[in-house]
Amino acid sequence: MVRHSSRIELSQSALKTNFKFIRSKIGEKPIISSVVKANAFGHGIDPFVSMAEDCGINHFAVASSYEAWEVMQARKRPESKVMIMGILYESDLEWVIENGVEFFVYDFRRLEQARNVAKKLGKKAVIHLEVETGGNRTGLSEKELTPSLRFLKNNSDFLEFEGFCTHFAGIESLANQFRVQRQLKQFNELYSRVKKFGYEPNLRHTACSAAALAFPETVMDLVRVGTAQFGLWPSPDIYNLHLMESKKVKDAPLKRILTWKTDIMHLKDIKKDEFVGYGTSYQAPRDMRIAVIPIGYSNGYPRSLSNKGQVLVRGKKAPVVGLINMNVFMVDVSHIMDVELTDDVILIGREKHNSISIKSFSEFTNAINNELVSRLPSAVPRKRVR
Ligand SMILES: *Cc1c(COP(=O)(O)O)cnc(C)c1O
């Protein structure tokens, strides 16, 4: 097997801890739909899906029909359900319905299309009505609601009314509370209209990670959890709400499941006053030992970490010197004893007493946690570890 220049390890025990913590917040009853869009937030749909299945998860949510197909390949259990929350092309409806993949419907025409395909296949389409509550992304408008309910009811041989749902516009930030509370109120009002109409869905759902962890009133029959399952806090606000609620000053109930490792490709001793790499952004202040790392911005390592990032070598922090290039960057290892070409290099993760967090990247790059991980190239091999 030809080797890739880096590798990602995913911790099963950390994942189990995270689901347990999420359960402790939402209670026993709600279904956890594991959101695995964007290649499981860069963690790798394969093996992440089967790791989640081994934690008892049997519902997955994605952003497109293509990603639904990826989950179908990755799942080990045929009973695991897949739900598309985003783009579903009409040309994919047949595959989706044939395979029992569930999907959000946010405009009336989609109901007619789904009915037609379901009728042709002789198989029910499984539908989640997504309603507009003020997020102004996708969502069925208020005036489409009653016609949609009527259509669902009249075509119940072909359309399963599985879910009634909405998505909050930034519930991870306390500054948005006035807006998301209005969304929740609107959702509950629309739902009472559904009840009045007399044709109810199997499930109601609104909560993402932040909502599930901090706002119990948003937790209904199912929660759609992305960020938190990977051991990442949706925001400092949500972490602080947890500390207040649990009356602690420090707590780490969520564990990062991802470790990203690479190698040293070359070691070099350089003299004081020499420049490192392209241009003149780094000039050696003393004689130094430099390690060349076979990773660059094309591998998802942000270029904005030039002269700022850190990696771990032998458990010690080694600072980036010079610019991050397309496929390499350099680090200073002068202070680390006996560095060898065979040493592992930790880009994200823990070694001995030190750790490079995903959050530490965002401090320099302005990228949120999810942006960094979701851009990790899919070609990097992923491996499940204990
Ligand atoms: C991405 C997404 C989620 C999951 O959000 P997290 O904050 O990562 O838990 C839930 N619902 C919808 C509609 C989404 O697009």
Short mmCIF file of C-alpha atoms and ligand atoms in Angstrom, two decimals:
data_model
loop_
_atom_site.label_atom_id
_atom_site.label_comp_id
_atom_site.label_asym_id
_atom_site.label_seq_id
_atom_site.Cartn_x
_atom_site.Cartn_y
_atom_site.Cartn_z
CA MET A 1 0.00 0.00 0.00
CA VAL A 2 1.43 3.41 -0.98
CA ARG A 3 1.57 5.68 2.01
CA HIS A 4 -0.18 9.03 2.42
CA SER A 5 1.70 11.93 4.02
CA SER A 6 -0.55 12.06 7.09
CA ARG A 7 -3.12 9.97 8.98
CA ILE A 8 -6.13 10.49 11.19
CA GLU A 9 -7.06 8.35 14.18
CA LEU A 10 -10.55 8.35 15.71
CA SER A 11 -11.05 7.30 19.30
CA GLN A 12 -13.96 4.95 19.94
CA SER A 13 -13.83 5.47 23.71
CA ALA A 14 -13.99 9.26 23.32
CA LEU A 15 -16.97 8.90 21.00
CA LYS A 16 -18.75 6.71 23.50
CA THR A 17 -18.10 9.29 26.23
CA ASN A 18 -19.54 12.05 24.04
CA PHE A 19 -22.76 10.19 23.25
CA LYS A 20 -23.16 9.37 26.93
CA PHE A 21 -22.80 13.03 27.81
CA ILE A 22 -25.30 14.08 25.13
CA ARG A 23 -27.72 11.44 26.48
CA SER A 24 -27.32 12.82 29.98
CA LYS A 25 -28.51 16.19 28.66
CA ILE A 26 -31.45 15.04 26.52
CA GLY A 27 -32.76 12.04 28.45
CA GLU A 28 -33.39 8.48 27.32
CA LYS A 29 -36.20 8.98 24.87
CA PRO A 30 -35.20 11.22 21.97
CA ILE A 31 -33.59 9.62 18.93
CA ILE A 32 -30.06 10.89 18.31
CA SER A 33 -29.56 11.54 14.62
CA SER A 34 -25.81 11.68 14.09
CA VAL A 35 -25.09 14.49 11.61
CA VAL A 36 -22.32 13.26 9.32
CA LYS A 37 -22.43 15.85 6.54
CA ALA A 38 -19.11 17.03 5.06
CA ASN A 39 -17.46 13.63 5.42
CA ALA A 40 -18.51 13.50 9.09
CA PHE A 41 -17.12 17.01 9.68
CA GLY A 42 -13.87 15.88 8.09
CA HIS A 43 -13.50 12.92 10.44
CA GLY A 44 -14.32 10.48 7.63
CA ILE A 45 -17.78 8.98 7.03
CA ASP A 46 -15.95 5.69 6.87
CA PRO A 47 -15.11 4.61 9.64
CA PHE A 48 -17.12 7.18 11.66
CA VAL A 49 -20.56 5.79 10.75
CA SER A 50 -19.81 2.30 11.99
CA MET A 51 -18.14 3.70 15.13
CA ALA A 52 -21.38 5.57 15.88
CA GLU A 53 -23.41 2.43 15.12
CA ASP A 54 -21.31 0.64 17.75
CA CYS A 55 -22.40 3.32 20.24
CA GLY A 56 -26.03 2.46 19.52
CA ILE A 57 -26.72 5.18 16.93
CA ASN A 58 -29.07 4.09 14.15
CA HIS A 59 -30.03 7.40 12.55
CA PHE A 60 -27.76 9.60 10.41
CA ALA A 61 -28.29 13.01 8.82
CA VAL A 62 -26.48 14.48 5.81
CA ALA A 63 -26.59 17.54 3.57
CA SER A 64 -27.04 15.94 0.14
CA SER A 65 -28.11 12.83 -1.71
CA TYR A 66 -24.46 12.18 -2.55
CA GLU A 67 -23.59 12.10 1.15
CA ALA A 68 -26.58 9.82 1.79
CA TRP A 69 -25.06 7.43 -0.72
CA GLU A 70 -21.73 7.63 1.15
CA VAL A 71 -23.43 6.73 4.44
CA MET A 72 -25.18 3.79 2.78
CA GLN A 73 -21.74 2.49 1.75
CA ALA A 74 -20.23 3.08 5.19
CA ARG A 75 -22.98 1.71 7.43
CA LYS A 76 -22.57 -1.80 8.77
CA ARG A 77 -26.18 -2.19 9.89
CA PRO A 78 -28.97 -2.27 7.33
CA GLU A 79 -31.43 -0.88 9.90
CA SER A 80 -29.49 2.41 10.19
CA LYS A 81 -31.59 5.22 8.75
CA VAL A 82 -30.32 8.09 6.62
CA MET A 83 -31.94 11.54 6.37
CA ILE A 84 -31.10 14.25 3.82
CA MET A 85 -31.47 17.76 5.25
CA GLY A 86 -30.19 19.66 2.23
CA ILE A 87 -29.89 19.40 -1.53
CA LEU A 88 -31.74 16.56 -3.19
CA TYR A 89 -31.93 16.74 -6.98
CA GLU A 90 -35.11 15.56 -8.60
CA SER A 91 -33.07 13.09 -10.64
CA ASP A 92 -31.98 11.41 -7.38
CA LEU A 93 -35.49 11.00 -5.97
CA GLU A 94 -35.85 7.53 -7.41
CA TRP A 95 -32.65 6.25 -5.79
CA VAL A 96 -33.54 7.93 -2.51
CA ILE A 97 -37.07 6.53 -2.28
CA GLU A 98 -36.05 3.09 -3.52
CA ASN A 99 -33.46 2.91 -0.72
CA GLY A 100 -35.72 4.23 2.03
CA VAL A 101 -33.62 7.36 2.51
CA GLU A 102 -35.61 10.06 4.36
CA PHE A 103 -35.55 13.69 3.26
CA PHE A 104 -36.51 17.23 4.23
CA VAL A 105 -39.24 18.81 2.12
CA TYR A 106 -39.27 22.60 2.07
CA ASP A 107 -41.41 23.34 -0.94
CA PHE A 108 -44.76 22.08 -2.06
CA ARG A 109 -43.64 20.93 -5.51
CA ARG A 110 -41.31 18.39 -3.95
CA LEU A 111 -44.34 16.63 -2.40
CA GLU A 112 -45.89 16.14 -5.83
CA GLN A 113 -42.60 14.89 -7.29
CA ALA A 114 -42.09 12.48 -4.39
CA ARG A 115 -45.65 11.17 -4.67
CA ASN A 116 -45.18 10.51 -8.39
CA VAL A 117 -41.91 8.65 -7.94
CA ALA A 118 -43.21 6.70 -4.94
CA LYS A 119 -46.28 5.66 -6.89
CA LYS A 120 -44.14 4.49 -9.80
CA LEU A 121 -41.84 2.48 -7.51
CA GLY A 122 -44.61 1.15 -5.31
CA LYS A 123 -42.62 2.30 -2.29
CA LYS A 124 -43.41 5.03 0.26
CA ALA A 125 -41.32 8.20 0.40
CA VAL A 126 -40.33 9.14 3.96
CA ILE A 127 -40.80 12.87 4.46
CA HIS A 128 -39.74 15.45 7.02
CA LEU A 129 -41.63 18.72 6.53
CA GLU A 130 -39.22 21.53 7.28
CA VAL A 131 -41.04 24.74 8.14
CA GLU A 132 -39.83 28.33 7.96
CA THR A 133 -39.67 29.82 11.45
CA GLY A 134 -37.44 32.86 10.87
CA GLY A 135 -34.08 31.40 9.91
CA ASN A 136 -34.76 32.25 6.29
CA ARG A 137 -32.68 29.46 4.91
CA THR A 138 -34.84 26.55 3.71
CA GLY A 139 -38.34 25.93 5.08
CA LEU A 140 -41.93 25.71 3.91
CA SER A 141 -43.74 29.04 4.08
CA GLU A 142 -46.69 29.47 6.41
CA LYS A 143 -49.18 29.60 3.57
CA GLU A 144 -47.90 26.34 2.09
CA LEU A 145 -48.47 24.47 5.36
CA THR A 146 -52.16 23.59 5.12
CA PRO A 147 -52.01 22.58 1.42
CA SER A 148 -48.97 20.42 2.24
CA LEU A 149 -50.74 18.69 5.13
CA ARG A 150 -53.75 18.08 2.95
CA PHE A 151 -51.52 16.63 0.21
CA LEU A 152 -49.70 14.36 2.69
CA LYS A 153 -53.00 13.11 4.08
CA ASN A 154 -54.57 12.49 0.68
CA ASN A 155 -51.47 10.63 -0.51
CA SER A 156 -50.69 8.67 2.63
CA ASP A 157 -50.32 5.48 0.60
CA PHE A 158 -47.22 6.99 -0.99
CA LEU A 159 -45.94 9.55 1.51
CA GLU A 160 -44.96 8.79 5.10
CA PHE A 161 -45.28 11.91 7.31
CA GLU A 162 -42.20 11.06 9.35
CA GLY A 163 -41.06 14.42 10.68
CA PHE A 164 -42.00 18.02 11.32
CA CYS A 165 -38.93 20.18 11.85
CA THR A 166 -37.02 23.43 11.73
CA HIS A 167 -33.44 24.62 12.24
CA PHE A 168 -32.29 27.46 14.52
CA ALA A 169 -30.33 30.39 13.16
CA GLY A 170 -27.33 30.43 15.48
CA ILE A 171 -28.56 29.05 18.79
CA GLU A 172 -24.93 28.47 19.91
CA SER A 173 -24.59 32.19 20.53
CA LEU A 174 -26.40 33.83 23.45
CA ALA A 175 -26.53 37.04 21.41
CA ASN A 176 -29.02 35.33 19.07
CA GLN A 177 -31.44 34.26 21.80
CA PHE A 178 -34.11 36.82 20.95
CA ARG A 179 -34.19 35.43 17.45
CA VAL A 180 -34.13 31.69 18.16
CA GLN A 181 -36.70 31.96 20.95
CA ARG A 182 -39.02 33.57 18.42
CA GLN A 183 -38.30 30.66 16.07
CA LEU A 184 -39.21 28.14 18.75
CA LYS A 185 -42.47 29.97 19.48
CA GLN A 186 -43.33 30.03 15.77
CA PHE A 187 -42.51 26.32 15.46
CA ASN A 188 -44.80 25.44 18.36
CA GLU A 189 -47.58 27.56 16.88
CA LEU A 190 -47.24 25.84 13.50
CA TYR A 191 -47.29 22.50 15.23
CA SER A 192 -50.55 23.29 16.99
CA ARG A 193 -51.96 24.00 13.53
CA VAL A 194 -50.81 20.55 12.43
CA LYS A 195 -52.62 19.04 15.41
CA LYS A 196 -55.73 21.05 14.65
CA PHE A 197 -55.62 19.81 11.08
CA GLY A 198 -55.67 16.32 12.53
CA TYR A 199 -52.78 14.67 10.69
CA GLU A 200 -49.65 14.37 12.77
CA PRO A 201 -46.04 13.42 12.03
CA ASN A 202 -44.26 10.55 13.77
CA LEU A 203 -41.52 12.86 15.04
CA ARG A 204 -40.91 16.52 15.81
CA HIS A 205 -37.36 17.88 15.80
CA THR A 206 -35.56 21.21 16.07
CA ALA A 207 -32.37 20.73 18.12
CA CYS A 208 -28.77 20.80 16.85
CA SER A 209 -25.81 20.28 19.25
CA ALA A 210 -26.04 23.62 21.03
CA ALA A 211 -29.80 23.34 21.46
CA ALA A 212 -29.58 19.76 22.71
CA LEU A 213 -26.87 20.60 25.26
CA ALA A 214 -28.28 23.83 26.64
CA PHE A 215 -31.96 24.38 25.78
CA PRO A 216 -34.19 21.48 26.94
CA GLU A 217 -37.32 23.17 25.54
CA THR A 218 -35.94 22.52 22.02
CA VAL A 219 -35.44 18.79 22.60
CA MET A 220 -38.40 16.87 21.17
CA ASP A 221 -38.54 13.39 19.60
CA LEU A 222 -35.23 13.55 17.76
CA VAL A 223 -32.08 15.70 18.00
CA ARG A 224 -29.69 16.34 15.10
CA VAL A 225 -26.23 16.30 16.64
CA GLY A 226 -23.12 17.16 14.65
CA THR A 227 -20.39 19.17 16.41
CA ALA A 228 -20.81 17.79 19.96
CA GLN A 229 -20.43 14.12 19.04
CA PHE A 230 -16.91 14.84 17.80
CA GLY A 231 -16.06 16.24 21.23
CA LEU A 232 -16.19 19.87 20.14
CA TRP A 233 -18.20 22.53 21.99
CA PRO A 234 -20.50 24.44 19.64
CA SER A 235 -19.31 27.71 21.24
CA PRO A 236 -17.83 29.16 24.46
CA ASP A 237 -21.37 30.26 25.42
CA ILE A 238 -22.66 26.68 25.44
CA TYR A 239 -19.64 25.50 27.44
CA ASN A 240 -20.19 28.27 29.99
CA LEU A 241 -23.90 27.42 30.29
CA HIS A 242 -22.85 23.84 31.07
CA LEU A 243 -20.45 25.03 33.78
CA MET A 244 -23.17 27.22 35.33
CA GLU A 245 -25.69 24.41 35.25
CA SER A 246 -23.29 21.86 36.74
CA LYS A 247 -21.87 24.43 39.23
CA LYS A 248 -18.29 23.70 38.19
CA VAL A 249 -15.45 26.02 37.29
CA LYS A 250 -13.85 23.50 34.94
CA ASP A 251 -15.13 20.37 33.26
CA ALA A 252 -14.25 18.30 30.20
CA PRO A 253 -17.19 15.99 29.56
CA LEU A 254 -16.67 16.11 25.77
CA LYS A 255 -13.56 14.44 24.39
CA ARG A 256 -12.01 15.26 21.03
CA ILE A 257 -12.11 12.03 19.05
CA LEU A 258 -9.69 13.10 16.30
CA THR A 259 -5.90 12.89 16.23
CA TRP A 260 -4.01 14.02 13.13
CA LYS A 261 -0.47 12.76 12.70
CA THR A 262 2.31 13.06 10.19
CA ASP A 263 6.08 12.50 9.92
CA ILE A 264 9.37 14.30 9.69
CA MET A 265 10.63 14.19 6.09
CA HIS A 266 13.96 15.91 6.63
CA LEU A 267 16.15 17.36 9.39
CA LYS A 268 18.52 20.25 8.83
CA ASP A 269 20.94 22.30 10.92
CA ILE A 270 21.04 25.94 9.93
CA LYS A 271 23.19 28.89 10.94
CA LYS A 272 22.15 32.10 12.67
CA ASP A 273 20.83 34.76 10.24
CA GLU A 274 19.80 32.28 7.52
CA PHE A 275 16.25 32.45 6.17
CA VAL A 276 13.87 29.48 6.29
CA GLY A 277 11.75 28.54 3.27
CA TYR A 278 10.24 30.96 0.76
CA GLY A 279 10.92 34.65 1.16
CA THR A 280 12.20 36.34 4.26
CA SER A 281 9.39 35.87 6.76
CA TYR A 282 11.64 33.88 9.11
CA GLN A 283 15.30 34.57 9.83
CA ALA A 284 17.10 32.32 12.30
CA PRO A 285 17.91 34.26 15.50
CA ARG A 286 20.55 31.62 16.39
CA ASP A 287 21.95 28.33 15.09
CA MET A 288 18.96 26.03 14.79
CA ARG A 289 17.75 22.54 14.00
CA ILE A 290 14.79 22.53 11.62
CA ALA A 291 12.38 19.65 10.83
CA VAL A 292 10.60 19.62 7.48
CA ILE A 293 6.97 18.39 7.72
CA PRO A 294 5.29 16.88 4.61
CA ILE A 295 2.03 18.83 5.04
CA GLY A 296 0.87 22.14 3.67
CA TYR A 297 -2.22 24.18 2.94
CA SER A 298 -3.30 21.71 0.26
CA ASN A 299 -3.61 19.14 3.05
CA GLY A 300 -5.90 21.32 5.12
CA TYR A 301 -3.19 22.92 7.28
CA PRO A 302 -4.12 26.64 7.22
CA ARG A 303 -1.60 28.93 5.55
CA SER A 304 -2.46 31.55 8.16
CA LEU A 305 -0.52 29.43 10.66
CA SER A 306 2.72 30.56 8.96
CA ASN A 307 5.14 31.53 11.77
CA LYS A 308 2.32 30.91 14.29
CA GLY A 309 1.27 27.28 14.46
CA GLN A 310 2.72 24.57 16.67
CA VAL A 311 3.08 20.80 16.37
CA LEU A 312 4.17 18.16 18.88
CA VAL A 313 7.39 16.21 18.47
CA ARG A 314 8.32 13.79 21.27
CA GLY A 315 5.54 15.40 23.31
CA LYS A 316 7.11 18.85 23.06
CA LYS A 317 5.78 21.88 21.24
CA ALA A 318 7.68 22.77 18.07
CA PRO A 319 6.75 26.14 16.53
CA VAL A 320 6.20 26.66 12.83
CA VAL A 321 8.99 28.75 11.27
CA GLY A 322 8.45 30.41 7.89
CA LEU A 323 5.50 30.12 5.55
CA ILE A 324 3.16 27.16 5.22
CA ASN A 325 3.74 25.99 1.62
CA MET A 326 1.45 23.91 -0.54
CA ASN A 327 2.90 20.59 0.63
CA VAL A 328 5.50 21.35 3.33
CA PHE A 329 6.27 23.54 6.28
CA MET A 330 9.14 23.77 8.71
CA VAL A 331 9.26 23.65 12.51
CA ASP A 332 11.95 24.52 15.02
CA VAL A 333 13.12 21.43 16.94
CA SER A 334 16.35 22.90 18.34
CA HIS A 335 15.13 22.48 21.92
CA ILE A 336 13.99 18.85 21.52
CA MET A 337 16.59 16.17 22.29
CA ASP A 338 17.41 13.31 19.90
CA VAL A 339 14.78 14.08 17.26
CA GLU A 340 14.81 11.38 14.59
CA LEU A 341 13.31 10.97 11.15
CA THR A 342 11.16 8.14 12.48
CA ASP A 343 9.40 10.35 15.08
CA ASP A 344 5.66 10.93 14.78
CA VAL A 345 4.52 14.52 14.47
CA ILE A 346 1.18 15.47 16.04
CA LEU A 347 -0.71 18.17 14.14
CA ILE A 348 -3.87 17.85 16.25
CA GLY A 349 -3.97 15.75 19.38
CA ARG A 350 -2.27 14.92 22.65
CA GLU A 351 1.16 13.51 23.43
CA LYS A 352 2.58 13.24 26.93
CA HIS A 353 1.51 16.43 28.76
CA ASN A 354 0.95 18.59 25.74
CA SER A 355 -1.92 18.92 23.37
CA ILE A 356 -2.70 20.80 20.17
CA SER A 357 -6.42 21.56 20.17
CA ILE A 358 -8.64 22.30 17.21
CA LYS A 359 -9.67 25.48 18.97
CA SER A 360 -6.06 26.69 19.04
CA PHE A 361 -6.16 26.77 15.24
CA SER A 362 -9.20 29.03 15.19
CA GLU A 363 -7.47 31.59 17.35
CA PHE A 364 -5.09 32.38 14.51
CA THR A 365 -7.20 31.60 11.50
CA ASN A 366 -10.64 33.08 12.30
CA ALA A 367 -11.96 29.73 11.13
CA ILE A 368 -14.47 28.13 13.43
CA ASN A 369 -13.68 24.58 14.67
CA ASN A 370 -16.01 23.04 12.13
CA GLU A 371 -14.43 24.88 9.23
CA LEU A 372 -11.00 23.50 10.03
CA VAL A 373 -11.97 19.87 10.51
CA SER A 374 -14.47 19.74 7.66
CA ARG A 375 -11.68 20.71 5.26
CA LEU A 376 -9.38 17.84 6.16
CA PRO A 377 -8.90 16.15 2.77
CA SER A 378 -10.89 12.98 2.27
CA ALA A 379 -7.76 11.26 0.88
CA VAL A 380 -6.06 11.22 4.30
CA PRO A 381 -6.51 7.69 5.68
CA ARG A 382 -8.74 7.38 8.76
CA LYS A 383 -8.36 4.65 11.33
CA ARG A 384 -10.46 3.69 14.31
CA VAL A 385 -8.52 3.27 17.55
CA ARG A 386 -9.59 2.37 21.11
C1 LIG B 1 -25.47 20.88 10.44
C2 LIG B 1 -26.86 20.77 10.91
C3 LIG B 1 -27.14 20.25 12.18
C4 LIG B 1 -26.07 19.88 13.17
O1 LIG B 1 -25.52 21.05 13.74
P1 LIG B 1 -24.47 20.98 14.95
O2 LIG B 1 -24.53 22.35 15.51
O3 LIG B 1 -23.15 20.68 14.34
O4 LIG B 1 -24.94 19.95 15.88
C5 LIG B 1 -28.47 20.09 12.53
N1 LIG B 1 -29.47 20.43 11.68
C6 LIG B 1 -29.23 20.94 10.45
C7 LIG B 1 -30.38 21.27 9.57
C8 LIG B 1 -27.93 21.13 10.03
O5 LIG B 1 -27.69 21.64 8.81
#
